[in-house]
Amino acid sequence: GTLTVTDKDKDNKPVDDGLVITKEHTPSVNDDGKFRVGDIVTFQITVTNIYKDAKDVTLTEIPGVEFAGMADSGNAVTKFFSGVKAFFTGEKGETHTINLAGGETRTVEATYVITEADIVKGSFTNTVFATMTDSEGKDREYKATDTVGNGTDKTEFEKPDAHITLTKTVVDQKNVYEPGDTVTYQIKAVNNGNLTLENIHVEDELVGKTGDNAWTIDQIAPGETKDLGTVTYTVKDTDASEEQSSTLTNTASVFEKNITYGETIVPLTCVDGTARVSIAQNNPSLAIIKEVNRGEDGNGKAGDFAVGEEIPYTITVTNNGSVTVNNITVEDTLVGAVGDNAISVGTLAPGAFETVEVTYEVTEADVIAGSVVNTAAASGTTAAGEPVSAGPAECTVRTAALNT
């Protein structure tokens, strides 16, 4: 008898697709065997011409998959049908046509670059279509599917990692800050995960960057660093302790705890950015001493002062507190150094001192009184505007007896 071979099974249905086309992929070359974002997956597509006559077989891939080392090809008819299928299914990718002799089997390769969406999903499914004319001259389509990611096991992909690290540094940091000083912070964000992050809000409560005032990072790719700029904070009296030095801690954090990737919610890990500065003990204080300058070598006037003689005074102002005092002035009513005429000392850091010298001419009334009593007082303000004062410091000088 005669055996007729057809492209249908015993039930007159088309032969199984697997007899015409199969597809599989090469495992990851990474040490842990997992694909990462940006890795290339190579697919082996094996096609068999089940007919005795040579056939042009058009392979059509899904979007994003490219045939390795092959130019896009295909005749107008097959491209037309591929276009129709793409219109209804949305699947449209690169095509390549090969000619197979009757019964010939050939393997071609296609490649695909792993995306963030793939690792979030945990798998990537690739379907390739093979189109050839059957024995009746009609186009017949076969397909093969391969899934990267071991299906529901998802062990073939690295885990999605939404991760952002904030860094906060103090610009030109001083050893110690005092109330009224300005601290300048610089804030940066680093995406050290494997997913692109979008619409991320960074907050810093200490400097008022919360809610609508928070920084917004529109997009930050894996490995990318965003400089959010600088902000300033003025140290307050309440930041300092009156008993001891203290530390001011400032932290920037991300508002979001999860990100939405497509329809998948991925937990967002954030490492806060924290900076600390030392705050001086808030104990402003000044001391003032007034004394007669009789000369360092003892050659100054040692006795009492007579009418018409000048009494030389030395006034010493010392910052004996723990914070800097600014705009220090000394008032001495006896010599007319009051109000706008007060003596300017300027700024004294903790432990620093300044001396000023004034003179006073003894009058007849002073001699009759038997002495000259003189006082001086000092005053200033801290950087935070807190007033500081010292004195009055008193100095009494005897006068000589009045000659009659």
CSV table of C-alpha atoms in Angstrom, one decimal:
chain,number,residue,atom,x,y,z
A,1,GLY,CA,0.0,0.0,0.0
A,2,THR,CA,0.9,3.7,0.0
A,3,LEU,CA,1.8,5.7,3.2
A,4,THR,CA,1.0,9.3,2.9
A,5,VAL,CA,2.7,11.6,5.4
A,6,THR,CA,0.7,14.8,6.3
A,7,ASP,CA,1.0,17.7,8.7
A,8,LYS,CA,-2.0,16.5,10.7
A,9,ASP,CA,-2.4,13.8,13.3
A,10,LYS,CA,-4.7,10.8,13.2
A,11,ASP,CA,-7.6,13.1,14.3
A,12,ASN,CA,-6.9,15.5,11.4
A,13,LYS,CA,-5.6,18.1,13.8
A,14,PRO,CA,-2.4,20.0,13.2
A,15,VAL,CA,0.8,18.4,14.5
A,16,ASP,CA,2.1,19.4,17.9
A,17,ASP,CA,4.1,22.6,17.9
A,18,GLY,CA,6.9,20.9,19.7
A,19,LEU,CA,7.6,18.8,16.6
A,20,VAL,CA,8.3,21.9,14.6
A,21,ILE,CA,9.8,24.4,17.1
A,22,THR,CA,11.3,24.3,20.6
A,23,LYS,CA,13.0,26.9,22.7
A,24,GLU,CA,15.2,26.9,25.8
A,25,HIS,CA,17.7,29.3,27.4
A,26,THR,CA,21.2,29.1,28.7
A,27,PRO,CA,21.6,29.4,32.5
A,28,SER,CA,23.1,32.4,34.1
A,29,VAL,CA,26.9,32.6,34.1
A,30,ASN,CA,27.0,34.4,37.5
A,31,ASP,CA,28.5,32.6,40.4
A,32,ASP,CA,25.2,32.3,42.2
A,33,GLY,CA,23.4,31.2,39.1
A,34,LYS,CA,21.0,34.2,39.2
A,35,PHE,CA,20.2,36.7,36.5
A,36,ARG,CA,20.6,40.3,37.3
A,37,VAL,CA,19.2,43.5,35.8
A,38,GLY,CA,21.2,44.1,32.6
A,39,ASP,CA,22.2,40.5,32.1
A,40,ILE,CA,21.8,38.9,28.7
A,41,VAL,CA,19.7,35.7,28.4
A,42,THR,CA,20.5,33.6,25.3
A,43,PHE,CA,17.7,31.5,23.9
A,44,GLN,CA,18.3,28.5,21.6
A,45,ILE,CA,15.4,28.1,19.1
A,46,THR,CA,15.4,24.8,17.2
A,47,VAL,CA,13.2,24.6,14.1
A,48,THR,CA,12.4,21.6,11.9
A,49,ASN,CA,11.0,21.5,8.4
A,50,ILE,CA,8.5,18.7,8.7
A,51,TYR,CA,7.8,18.8,4.9
A,52,LYS,CA,9.8,17.0,2.2
A,53,ASP,CA,10.2,20.2,0.2
A,54,ALA,CA,12.4,23.1,1.2
A,55,LYS,CA,10.6,25.8,3.1
A,56,ASP,CA,11.1,29.4,4.1
A,57,VAL,CA,10.4,29.6,7.8
A,58,THR,CA,9.8,33.0,9.3
A,59,LEU,CA,10.6,33.3,13.0
A,60,THR,CA,8.9,36.1,15.0
A,61,GLU,CA,10.0,37.1,18.4
A,62,ILE,CA,8.3,39.2,21.1
A,63,PRO,CA,9.3,42.8,21.6
A,64,GLY,CA,12.7,43.1,23.3
A,65,VAL,CA,14.1,39.8,22.1
A,66,GLU,CA,16.6,40.0,19.2
A,67,PHE,CA,18.0,37.3,16.9
A,68,ALA,CA,21.7,36.9,17.5
A,69,GLY,CA,23.8,38.0,14.6
A,70,MET,CA,20.9,38.2,12.2
A,71,ALA,CA,19.2,41.1,10.4
A,72,ASP,CA,15.5,41.6,10.5
A,73,SER,CA,14.0,39.8,7.5
A,74,GLY,CA,10.9,38.2,6.2
A,75,ASN,CA,8.8,38.5,3.0
A,76,ALA,CA,5.9,40.8,2.6
A,77,VAL,CA,3.3,38.1,3.1
A,78,THR,CA,4.6,36.7,6.4
A,79,LYS,CA,5.2,40.3,7.6
A,80,PHE,CA,1.6,41.1,6.8
A,81,PHE,CA,0.3,38.2,8.8
A,82,SER,CA,2.7,39.0,11.6
A,83,GLY,CA,1.4,42.5,11.6
A,84,VAL,CA,-2.2,41.3,11.7
A,85,LYS,CA,-1.4,39.1,14.7
A,86,ALA,CA,0.4,41.9,16.4
A,87,PHE,CA,-2.6,44.1,15.9
A,88,PHE,CA,-4.9,41.7,17.7
A,89,THR,CA,-2.5,40.4,20.4
A,90,GLY,CA,-0.1,43.2,20.9
A,91,GLU,CA,2.8,40.8,20.3
A,92,LYS,CA,5.2,42.2,17.7
A,93,GLY,CA,8.9,41.8,17.6
A,94,GLU,CA,11.8,41.1,15.4
A,95,THR,CA,11.4,38.6,12.5
A,96,HIS,CA,14.0,36.5,10.7
A,97,THR,CA,13.5,34.1,7.8
A,98,ILE,CA,15.5,31.0,7.2
A,99,ASN,CA,15.4,28.4,4.4
A,100,LEU,CA,15.2,24.8,5.5
A,101,ALA,CA,15.6,21.8,3.3
A,102,GLY,CA,13.0,19.1,3.6
A,103,GLY,CA,13.3,17.4,7.0
A,104,GLU,CA,16.2,19.8,8.0
A,105,THR,CA,16.5,20.9,11.6
A,106,ARG,CA,18.4,24.1,12.5
A,107,THR,CA,19.1,26.0,15.8
A,108,VAL,CA,19.3,29.8,15.9
A,109,GLU,CA,19.9,32.0,18.9
A,110,ALA,CA,18.1,35.0,20.3
A,111,THR,CA,19.0,37.3,23.2
A,112,TYR,CA,17.2,39.3,25.7
A,113,VAL,CA,18.3,41.9,28.3
A,114,ILE,CA,16.9,41.3,31.8
A,115,THR,CA,14.9,44.3,33.0
A,116,GLU,CA,13.8,45.6,36.5
A,117,ALA,CA,10.2,44.5,35.7
A,118,ASP,CA,11.5,40.9,35.2
A,119,ILE,CA,13.1,40.6,38.6
A,120,VAL,CA,10.1,42.2,40.3
A,121,LYS,CA,7.9,39.7,38.6
A,122,GLY,CA,10.4,36.9,39.2
A,123,SER,CA,10.2,35.5,35.7
A,124,PHE,CA,10.3,36.3,32.0
A,125,THR,CA,8.3,34.3,29.5
A,126,ASN,CA,9.4,34.3,25.9
A,127,THR,CA,7.3,33.0,23.0
A,128,VAL,CA,8.6,32.6,19.5
A,129,PHE,CA,6.5,31.9,16.4
A,130,ALA,CA,7.5,29.9,13.3
A,131,THR,CA,5.4,30.5,10.2
A,132,MET,CA,5.7,28.3,7.0
A,133,THR,CA,3.4,27.3,4.2
A,134,ASP,CA,1.8,23.9,4.5
A,135,SER,CA,1.2,21.2,1.8
A,136,GLU,CA,-1.8,23.1,0.7
A,137,GLY,CA,0.1,26.4,0.3
A,138,LYS,CA,-1.5,28.0,3.4
A,139,ASP,CA,0.5,29.8,6.1
A,140,ARG,CA,0.7,27.7,9.3
A,141,GLU,CA,2.0,29.0,12.6
A,142,TYR,CA,3.7,27.1,15.3
A,143,LYS,CA,5.0,28.5,18.6
A,144,ALA,CA,7.4,27.6,21.4
A,145,THR,CA,7.5,29.1,24.9
A,146,ASP,CA,10.3,29.2,27.5
A,147,THR,CA,10.2,30.9,30.9
A,148,VAL,CA,13.2,32.2,32.6
A,149,GLY,CA,12.8,32.2,36.4
A,150,ASN,CA,11.8,28.6,37.0
A,151,GLY,CA,8.1,29.5,37.0
A,152,THR,CA,6.8,30.0,40.5
A,153,ASP,CA,10.1,29.0,42.1
A,154,LYS,CA,11.7,32.3,41.0
A,155,THR,CA,15.1,31.1,42.0
A,156,GLU,CA,16.7,32.1,38.6
A,157,PHE,CA,16.5,35.9,39.3
A,158,GLU,CA,18.1,38.0,42.0
A,159,LYS,CA,15.6,39.4,44.4
A,160,PRO,CA,14.2,42.9,43.8
A,161,ASP,CA,15.9,45.3,46.1
A,162,ALA,CA,14.5,48.8,46.6
A,163,HIS,CA,17.2,50.4,48.7
A,164,ILE,CA,18.2,54.0,49.2
A,165,THR,CA,20.9,55.4,51.5
A,166,LEU,CA,21.0,59.0,52.7
A,167,THR,CA,24.1,60.7,53.8
A,168,LYS,CA,24.2,63.9,55.8
A,169,THR,CA,27.5,65.8,56.4
A,170,VAL,CA,28.3,69.1,58.1
A,171,VAL,CA,30.0,71.6,55.8
A,172,ASP,CA,33.1,73.1,57.4
A,173,GLN,CA,32.3,71.5,60.7
A,174,LYS,CA,33.6,73.2,63.8
A,175,ASN,CA,34.8,71.5,67.0
A,176,VAL,CA,32.1,73.1,69.1
A,177,TYR,CA,28.9,75.1,68.2
A,178,GLU,CA,27.3,77.6,70.4
A,179,PRO,CA,23.7,79.0,70.6
A,180,GLY,CA,23.3,81.3,67.6
A,181,ASP,CA,25.8,79.6,65.4
A,182,THR,CA,24.8,78.3,62.0
A,183,VAL,CA,25.2,74.6,61.1
A,184,THR,CA,25.2,73.9,57.3
A,185,TYR,CA,24.3,70.4,56.3
A,186,GLN,CA,24.7,68.7,52.9
A,187,ILE,CA,22.3,65.9,52.0
A,188,LYS,CA,22.8,63.2,49.3
A,189,ALA,CA,20.9,60.1,48.3
A,190,VAL,CA,22.3,57.0,46.8
A,191,ASN,CA,20.3,54.2,45.1
A,192,ASN,CA,22.2,51.1,46.1
A,193,GLY,CA,19.4,48.7,45.2
A,194,ASN,CA,18.6,47.2,41.8
A,195,LEU,CA,15.4,49.1,41.1
A,196,THR,CA,14.8,52.6,39.7
A,197,LEU,CA,13.0,54.6,42.4
A,198,GLU,CA,10.6,57.4,41.5
A,199,ASN,CA,8.8,60.1,43.5
A,200,ILE,CA,10.8,59.6,46.7
A,201,HIS,CA,10.3,62.2,49.5
A,202,VAL,CA,13.2,63.0,51.8
A,203,GLU,CA,12.4,64.7,55.1
A,204,ASP,CA,14.5,66.5,57.7
A,205,GLU,CA,12.3,67.7,60.6
A,206,LEU,CA,15.0,69.8,62.3
A,207,VAL,CA,15.3,72.2,59.4
A,208,GLY,CA,11.6,72.2,58.5
A,209,LYS,CA,11.8,70.0,55.4
A,210,THR,CA,8.7,67.9,56.0
A,211,GLY,CA,5.4,67.5,54.2
A,212,ASP,CA,5.1,69.8,51.2
A,213,ASN,CA,8.5,71.2,52.0
A,214,ALA,CA,10.3,67.9,51.8
A,215,TRP,CA,12.7,67.2,49.0
A,216,THR,CA,11.3,65.2,46.1
A,217,ILE,CA,13.5,62.9,44.0
A,218,ASP,CA,11.7,62.4,40.7
A,219,GLN,CA,13.8,59.5,39.7
A,220,ILE,CA,17.0,57.8,40.8
A,221,ALA,CA,18.5,54.9,39.0
A,222,PRO,CA,20.4,52.0,40.6
A,223,GLY,CA,23.9,53.2,41.5
A,224,GLU,CA,23.0,56.8,41.0
A,225,THR,CA,23.7,59.6,43.5
A,226,LYS,CA,21.5,62.7,43.9
A,227,ASP,CA,22.8,65.8,45.6
A,228,LEU,CA,19.8,67.4,47.4
A,229,GLY,CA,21.8,70.5,48.3
A,230,THR,CA,22.5,72.2,51.6
A,231,VAL,CA,20.3,73.4,54.4
A,232,THR,CA,21.1,75.4,57.5
A,233,TYR,CA,20.1,75.3,61.1
A,234,THR,CA,20.7,78.0,63.8
A,235,VAL,CA,21.6,76.5,67.2
A,236,LYS,CA,19.1,77.5,69.8
A,237,ASP,CA,19.6,78.0,73.6
A,238,THR,CA,17.4,75.0,74.1
A,239,ASP,CA,19.9,72.9,72.2
A,240,ALA,CA,22.5,73.5,74.8
A,241,SER,CA,22.7,72.3,78.4
A,242,GLU,CA,23.6,74.6,81.3
A,243,GLU,CA,25.3,71.8,83.1
A,244,GLN,CA,27.5,70.3,80.4
A,245,SER,CA,28.3,70.2,76.7
A,246,SER,CA,25.9,68.3,74.6
A,247,THR,CA,25.3,66.8,71.1
A,248,LEU,CA,22.9,68.0,68.4
A,249,THR,CA,21.7,65.1,66.3
A,250,ASN,CA,20.1,65.8,62.9
A,251,THR,CA,18.6,63.0,60.8
A,252,ALA,CA,17.2,62.9,57.2
A,253,SER,CA,14.9,60.0,56.3
A,254,VAL,CA,12.7,58.8,53.5
A,255,PHE,CA,8.9,59.1,53.9
A,256,GLU,CA,7.9,56.1,51.7
A,257,LYS,CA,8.1,52.6,53.2
A,258,ASN,CA,7.1,50.8,50.0
A,259,ILE,CA,7.3,51.5,46.3
A,260,THR,CA,4.8,50.3,43.7
A,261,TYR,CA,6.3,48.7,40.6
A,262,GLY,CA,3.5,48.1,38.1
A,263,GLU,CA,1.0,46.1,40.2
A,264,THR,CA,3.6,44.8,42.7
A,265,ILE,CA,4.4,46.5,46.0
A,266,VAL,CA,8.1,46.2,46.9
A,267,PRO,CA,9.3,47.1,50.4
A,268,LEU,CA,11.7,50.1,50.4
A,269,THR,CA,14.7,49.9,52.7
A,270,CYS,CA,16.1,53.3,53.7
A,271,VAL,CA,19.3,54.0,55.6
A,272,ASP,CA,18.8,57.4,57.3
A,273,GLY,CA,21.4,60.1,57.0
A,274,THR,CA,22.5,61.4,60.4
A,275,ALA,CA,25.0,64.1,61.4
A,276,ARG,CA,26.1,65.2,64.9
A,277,VAL,CA,27.7,68.3,66.2
A,278,SER,CA,29.0,69.2,69.6
A,279,ILE,CA,27.2,72.0,71.4
A,280,ALA,CA,29.0,74.0,74.1
A,281,GLN,CA,27.7,74.2,77.6
A,282,ASN,CA,25.2,77.1,77.7
A,283,ASN,CA,26.8,79.1,80.5
A,284,PRO,CA,27.5,82.6,79.3
A,285,SER,CA,29.5,84.7,81.8
A,286,LEU,CA,31.7,87.8,82.0
A,287,ALA,CA,34.0,89.0,84.7
A,288,ILE,CA,35.4,92.6,85.1
A,289,ILE,CA,38.2,93.9,87.3
A,290,LYS,CA,39.2,97.6,87.7
A,291,GLU,CA,42.5,98.6,89.3
A,292,VAL,CA,44.9,101.5,89.4
A,293,ASN,CA,47.9,101.1,87.1
A,294,ARG,CA,50.9,102.0,89.1
A,295,GLY,CA,53.4,100.6,86.6
A,296,GLU,CA,54.7,97.2,86.0
A,297,ASP,CA,58.2,98.1,87.2
A,298,GLY,CA,57.0,99.9,90.3
A,299,ASN,CA,57.9,103.3,88.9
A,300,GLY,CA,54.3,104.4,88.9
A,301,LYS,CA,52.8,106.6,91.5
A,302,ALA,CA,52.8,104.7,94.8
A,303,GLY,CA,51.2,107.3,97.1
A,304,ASP,CA,48.0,109.3,97.2
A,305,PHE,CA,46.8,111.4,94.3
A,306,ALA,CA,46.6,115.2,94.5
A,307,VAL,CA,44.4,117.8,92.7
A,308,GLY,CA,45.2,117.9,89.0
A,309,GLU,CA,46.9,114.5,88.9
A,310,GLU,CA,45.6,111.8,86.6
A,311,ILE,CA,44.7,108.4,88.0
A,312,PRO,CA,45.5,105.7,85.4
A,313,TYR,CA,43.0,102.8,85.5
A,314,THR,CA,43.3,99.3,83.9
A,315,ILE,CA,40.0,97.5,83.2
A,316,THR,CA,40.2,93.8,82.4
A,317,VAL,CA,37.2,92.0,81.0
A,318,THR,CA,37.3,88.2,80.9
A,319,ASN,CA,34.9,85.7,79.3
A,320,ASN,CA,34.8,83.1,82.1
A,321,GLY,CA,31.8,81.3,80.7
A,322,SER,CA,31.4,78.5,78.2
A,323,VAL,CA,30.1,80.4,75.1
A,324,THR,CA,31.4,83.3,73.0
A,325,VAL,CA,30.1,86.8,74.0
A,326,ASN,CA,29.8,89.4,71.3
A,327,ASN,CA,29.4,93.2,71.2
A,328,ILE,CA,31.0,93.7,74.6
A,329,THR,CA,31.2,97.2,75.9
A,330,VAL,CA,32.5,98.8,79.1
A,331,GLU,CA,30.8,101.7,80.8
A,332,ASP,CA,32.6,103.9,83.3
A,333,THR,CA,30.5,106.9,84.4
A,334,LEU,CA,33.4,108.7,86.1
A,335,VAL,CA,35.3,109.0,82.8
A,336,GLY,CA,32.2,109.7,80.7
A,337,ALA,CA,32.3,106.3,79.0
A,338,VAL,CA,28.5,105.7,78.9
A,339,GLY,CA,25.9,105.1,76.3
A,340,ASP,CA,27.2,105.8,72.8
A,341,ASN,CA,30.6,106.7,74.4
A,342,ALA,CA,31.0,103.3,76.1
A,343,ILE,CA,34.3,101.5,75.4
A,344,SER,CA,34.1,98.8,72.8
A,345,VAL,CA,35.8,95.5,73.7
A,346,GLY,CA,34.3,93.4,70.8
A,347,THR,CA,34.1,89.6,71.0
A,348,LEU,CA,35.6,87.3,73.6
A,349,ALA,CA,35.7,83.6,73.2
A,350,PRO,CA,35.6,81.4,76.3
A,351,GLY,CA,38.7,82.0,78.4
A,352,ALA,CA,39.8,85.1,76.5
A,353,PHE,CA,40.2,88.5,78.0
A,354,GLU,CA,40.8,92.1,77.0
A,355,THR,CA,42.2,95.1,78.8
A,356,VAL,CA,41.4,98.8,78.3
A,357,GLU,CA,42.9,101.8,80.0
A,358,VAL,CA,41.3,105.1,81.1
A,359,THR,CA,42.4,108.1,83.1
A,360,TYR,CA,40.7,110.4,85.5
A,361,GLU,CA,41.9,113.8,86.7
A,362,VAL,CA,41.6,114.4,90.5
A,363,THR,CA,39.5,117.4,91.5
A,364,GLU,CA,39.4,119.5,94.6
A,365,ALA,CA,36.1,117.8,95.6
A,366,ASP,CA,37.9,114.4,95.4
A,367,VAL,CA,40.6,115.6,97.8
A,368,ILE,CA,38.1,117.0,100.2
A,369,ALA,CA,36.3,113.6,100.0
A,370,GLY,CA,39.6,111.9,100.8
A,371,SER,CA,39.3,109.4,97.9
A,372,VAL,CA,38.0,108.6,94.4
A,373,VAL,CA,35.6,105.8,94.1
A,374,ASN,CA,35.2,104.6,90.5
A,375,THR,CA,33.2,101.7,89.1
A,376,ALA,CA,33.0,100.0,85.7
A,377,ALA,CA,30.6,97.4,84.3
A,378,ALA,CA,30.7,95.2,81.2
A,379,SER,CA,27.9,93.9,79.0
A,380,GLY,CA,27.4,91.9,75.8
A,381,THR,CA,25.3,89.3,74.1
A,382,THR,CA,25.6,85.7,73.0
A,383,ALA,CA,25.2,84.7,69.4
A,384,ALA,CA,21.7,83.6,70.3
A,385,GLY,CA,21.0,87.2,71.6
A,386,GLU,CA,21.1,86.4,75.3
A,387,PRO,CA,22.4,89.3,77.3
A,388,VAL,CA,25.5,88.9,79.5
A,389,SER,CA,26.8,91.4,82.0
A,390,ALA,CA,29.5,91.8,84.7
A,391,GLY,CA,30.1,94.3,87.5
A,392,PRO,CA,30.1,96.9,88.6
A,393,ALA,CA,33.8,96.5,89.5
A,394,GLU,CA,34.8,99.1,92.1
A,395,CYS,CA,38.2,100.7,92.6
A,396,THR,CA,38.9,103.2,95.5
A,397,VAL,CA,41.9,105.5,95.4
A,398,ARG,CA,43.0,107.8,98.3
A,399,THR,CA,43.7,111.4,97.6
A,400,ALA,CA,46.4,113.6,99.1
A,401,ALA,CA,45.6,116.1,101.8
A,402,LEU,CA,44.5,119.5,100.5
A,403,ASN,CA,47.2,122.1,101.1
A,404,THR,CA,45.9,125.3,102.6
